[in-house]
C-alpha positions as protocol buffer text, in pm:
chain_id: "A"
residue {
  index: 1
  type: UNK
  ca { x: 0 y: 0 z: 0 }
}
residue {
  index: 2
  type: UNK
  ca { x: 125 y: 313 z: -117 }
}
residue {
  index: 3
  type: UNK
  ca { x: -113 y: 578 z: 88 }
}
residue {
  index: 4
  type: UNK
  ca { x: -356 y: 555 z: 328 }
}
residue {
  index: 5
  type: UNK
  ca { x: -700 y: 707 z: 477 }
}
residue {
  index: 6
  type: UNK
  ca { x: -722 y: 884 z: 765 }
}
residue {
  index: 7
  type: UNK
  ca { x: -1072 y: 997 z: 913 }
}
residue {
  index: 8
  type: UNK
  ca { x: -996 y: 1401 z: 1076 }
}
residue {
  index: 9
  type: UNK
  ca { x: -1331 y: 1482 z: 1285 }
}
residue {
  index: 10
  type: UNK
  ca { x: -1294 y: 1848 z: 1402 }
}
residue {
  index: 11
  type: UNK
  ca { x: -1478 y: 1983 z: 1702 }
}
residue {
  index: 12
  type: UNK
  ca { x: -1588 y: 2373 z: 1798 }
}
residue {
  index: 13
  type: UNK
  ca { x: -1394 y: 2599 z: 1612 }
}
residue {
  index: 14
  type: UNK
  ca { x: -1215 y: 2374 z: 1428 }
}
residue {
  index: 15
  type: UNK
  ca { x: -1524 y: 2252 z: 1274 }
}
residue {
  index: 16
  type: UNK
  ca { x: -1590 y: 2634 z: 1199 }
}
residue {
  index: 17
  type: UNK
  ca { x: -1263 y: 2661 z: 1059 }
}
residue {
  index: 18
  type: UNK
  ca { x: -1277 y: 2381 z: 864 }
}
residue {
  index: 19
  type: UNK
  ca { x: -1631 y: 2429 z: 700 }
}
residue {
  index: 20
  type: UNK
  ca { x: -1658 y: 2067 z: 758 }
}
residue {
  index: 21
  type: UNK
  ca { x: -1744 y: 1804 z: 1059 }
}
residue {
  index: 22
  type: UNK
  ca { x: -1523 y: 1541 z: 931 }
}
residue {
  index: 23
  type: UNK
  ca { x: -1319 y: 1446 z: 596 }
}
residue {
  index: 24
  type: UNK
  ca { x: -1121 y: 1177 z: 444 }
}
residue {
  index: 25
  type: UNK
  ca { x: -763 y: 1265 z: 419 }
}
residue {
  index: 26
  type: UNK
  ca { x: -464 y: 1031 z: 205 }
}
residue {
  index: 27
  type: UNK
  ca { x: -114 y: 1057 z: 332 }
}
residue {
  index: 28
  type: UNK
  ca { x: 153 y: 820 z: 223 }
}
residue {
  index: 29
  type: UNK
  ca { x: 201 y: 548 z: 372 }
}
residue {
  index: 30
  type: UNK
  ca { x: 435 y: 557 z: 681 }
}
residue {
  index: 31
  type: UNK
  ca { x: 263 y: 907 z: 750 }
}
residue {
  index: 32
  type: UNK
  ca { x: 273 y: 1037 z: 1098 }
}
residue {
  index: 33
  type: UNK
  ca { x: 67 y: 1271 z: 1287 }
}
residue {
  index: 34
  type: UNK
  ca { x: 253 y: 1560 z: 1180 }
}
residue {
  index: 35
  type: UNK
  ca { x: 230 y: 1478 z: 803 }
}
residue {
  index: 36
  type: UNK
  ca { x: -159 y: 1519 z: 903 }
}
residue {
  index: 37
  type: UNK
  ca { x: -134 y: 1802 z: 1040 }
}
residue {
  index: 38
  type: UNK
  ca { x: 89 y: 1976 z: 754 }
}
residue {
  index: 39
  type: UNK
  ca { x: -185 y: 1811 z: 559 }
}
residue {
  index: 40
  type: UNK
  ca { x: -439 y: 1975 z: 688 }
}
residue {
  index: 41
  type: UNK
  ca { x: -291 y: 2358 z: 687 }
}
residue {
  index: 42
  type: UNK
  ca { x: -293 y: 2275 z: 312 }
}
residue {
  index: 43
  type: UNK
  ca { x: -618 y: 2165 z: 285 }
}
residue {
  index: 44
  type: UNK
  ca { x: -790 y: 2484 z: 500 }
}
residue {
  index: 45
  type: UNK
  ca { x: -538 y: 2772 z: 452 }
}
residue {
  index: 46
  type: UNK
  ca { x: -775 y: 3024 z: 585 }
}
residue {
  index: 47
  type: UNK
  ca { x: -833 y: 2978 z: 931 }
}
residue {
  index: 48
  type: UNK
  ca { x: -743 y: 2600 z: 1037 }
}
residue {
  index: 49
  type: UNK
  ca { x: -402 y: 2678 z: 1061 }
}
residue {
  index: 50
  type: UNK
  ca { x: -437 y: 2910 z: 1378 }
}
residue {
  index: 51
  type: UNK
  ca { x: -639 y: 2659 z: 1538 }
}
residue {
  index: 52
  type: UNK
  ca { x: -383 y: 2396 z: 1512 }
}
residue {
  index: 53
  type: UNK
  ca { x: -120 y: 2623 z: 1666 }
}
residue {
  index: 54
  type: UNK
  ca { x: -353 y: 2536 z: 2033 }
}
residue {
  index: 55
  type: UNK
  ca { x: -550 y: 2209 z: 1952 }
}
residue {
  index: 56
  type: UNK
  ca { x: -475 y: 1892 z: 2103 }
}
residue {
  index: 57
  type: UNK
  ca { x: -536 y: 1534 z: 1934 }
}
residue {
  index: 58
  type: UNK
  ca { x: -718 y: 1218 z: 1986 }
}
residue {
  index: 59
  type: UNK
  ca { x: -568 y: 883 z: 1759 }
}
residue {
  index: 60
  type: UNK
  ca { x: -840 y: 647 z: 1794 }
}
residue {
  index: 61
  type: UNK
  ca { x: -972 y: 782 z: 2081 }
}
residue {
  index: 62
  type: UNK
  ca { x: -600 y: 822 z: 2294 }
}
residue {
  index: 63
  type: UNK
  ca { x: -477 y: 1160 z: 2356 }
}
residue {
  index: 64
  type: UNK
  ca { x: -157 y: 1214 z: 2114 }
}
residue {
  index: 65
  type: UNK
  ca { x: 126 y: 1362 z: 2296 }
}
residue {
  index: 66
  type: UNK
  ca { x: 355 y: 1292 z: 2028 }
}
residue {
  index: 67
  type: UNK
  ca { x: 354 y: 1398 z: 1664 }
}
residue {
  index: 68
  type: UNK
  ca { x: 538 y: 1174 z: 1547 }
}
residue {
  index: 69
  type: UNK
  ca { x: 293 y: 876 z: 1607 }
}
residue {
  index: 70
  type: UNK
  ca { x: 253 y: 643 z: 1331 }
}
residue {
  index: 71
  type: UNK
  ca { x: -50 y: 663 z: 1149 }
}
residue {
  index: 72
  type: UNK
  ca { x: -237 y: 364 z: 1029 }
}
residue {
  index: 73
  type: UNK
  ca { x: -508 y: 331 z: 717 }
}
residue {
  index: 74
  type: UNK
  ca { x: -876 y: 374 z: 853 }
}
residue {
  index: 75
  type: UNK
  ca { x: -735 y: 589 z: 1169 }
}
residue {
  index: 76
  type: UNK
  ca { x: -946 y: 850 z: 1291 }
}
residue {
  index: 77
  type: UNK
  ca { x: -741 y: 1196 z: 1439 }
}
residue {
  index: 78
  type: UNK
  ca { x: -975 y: 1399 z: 1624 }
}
residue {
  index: 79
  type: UNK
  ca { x: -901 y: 1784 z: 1624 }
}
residue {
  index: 80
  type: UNK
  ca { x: -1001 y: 1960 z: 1971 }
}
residue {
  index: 81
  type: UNK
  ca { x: -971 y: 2328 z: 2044 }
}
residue {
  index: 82
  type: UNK
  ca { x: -927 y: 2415 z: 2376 }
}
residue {
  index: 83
  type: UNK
  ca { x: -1234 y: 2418 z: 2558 }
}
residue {
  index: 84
  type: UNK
  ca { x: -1388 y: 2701 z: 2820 }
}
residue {
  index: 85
  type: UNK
  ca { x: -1576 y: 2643 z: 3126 }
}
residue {
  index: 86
  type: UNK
  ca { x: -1562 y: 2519 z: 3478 }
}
């Protein structure tokens, strides 16, 4: 396999700033978070890449600490903005 399919799901204004609740993104295979995220400053010049400067990650559901965490075809990276409240 040559590339694969990640699943990005964006949340609060991410999801704004992505005009989009989730997409399909192909990386090449061997990809790592951080080719995602590059990815994705591509993909939404306008406002995304802001957001990404204070978001933190999910990788199937596990809080990513590290960027450069494999990726593997069918993953889904959830995008989280930093939330208010108490």
């Amino acid at each position: 396999m040559t590339t694969l399919t990640i699943v990005v799901r964006y949340f609060a204004a991410a999801r704004a700033a992505a005009g989009a609740e989730e997409e399909k993104v192909q990386l090449p295979a061997g990809a790592r978070v951080s080719d995602a995220v590059a990815e994705l400053r591509q993909l939404h010049p306008e406002g995304l890449p802001r957001i990404l400067d204070a978001v933190s990650y999910l990788l199937d559901g596990i809080a990513v600490r590290d960027l450069t965490r494999p990726l593997t075809d069918g993953a889904e990276l959830d995008v989280l903005p930093p939330f208010a409240g108490g």
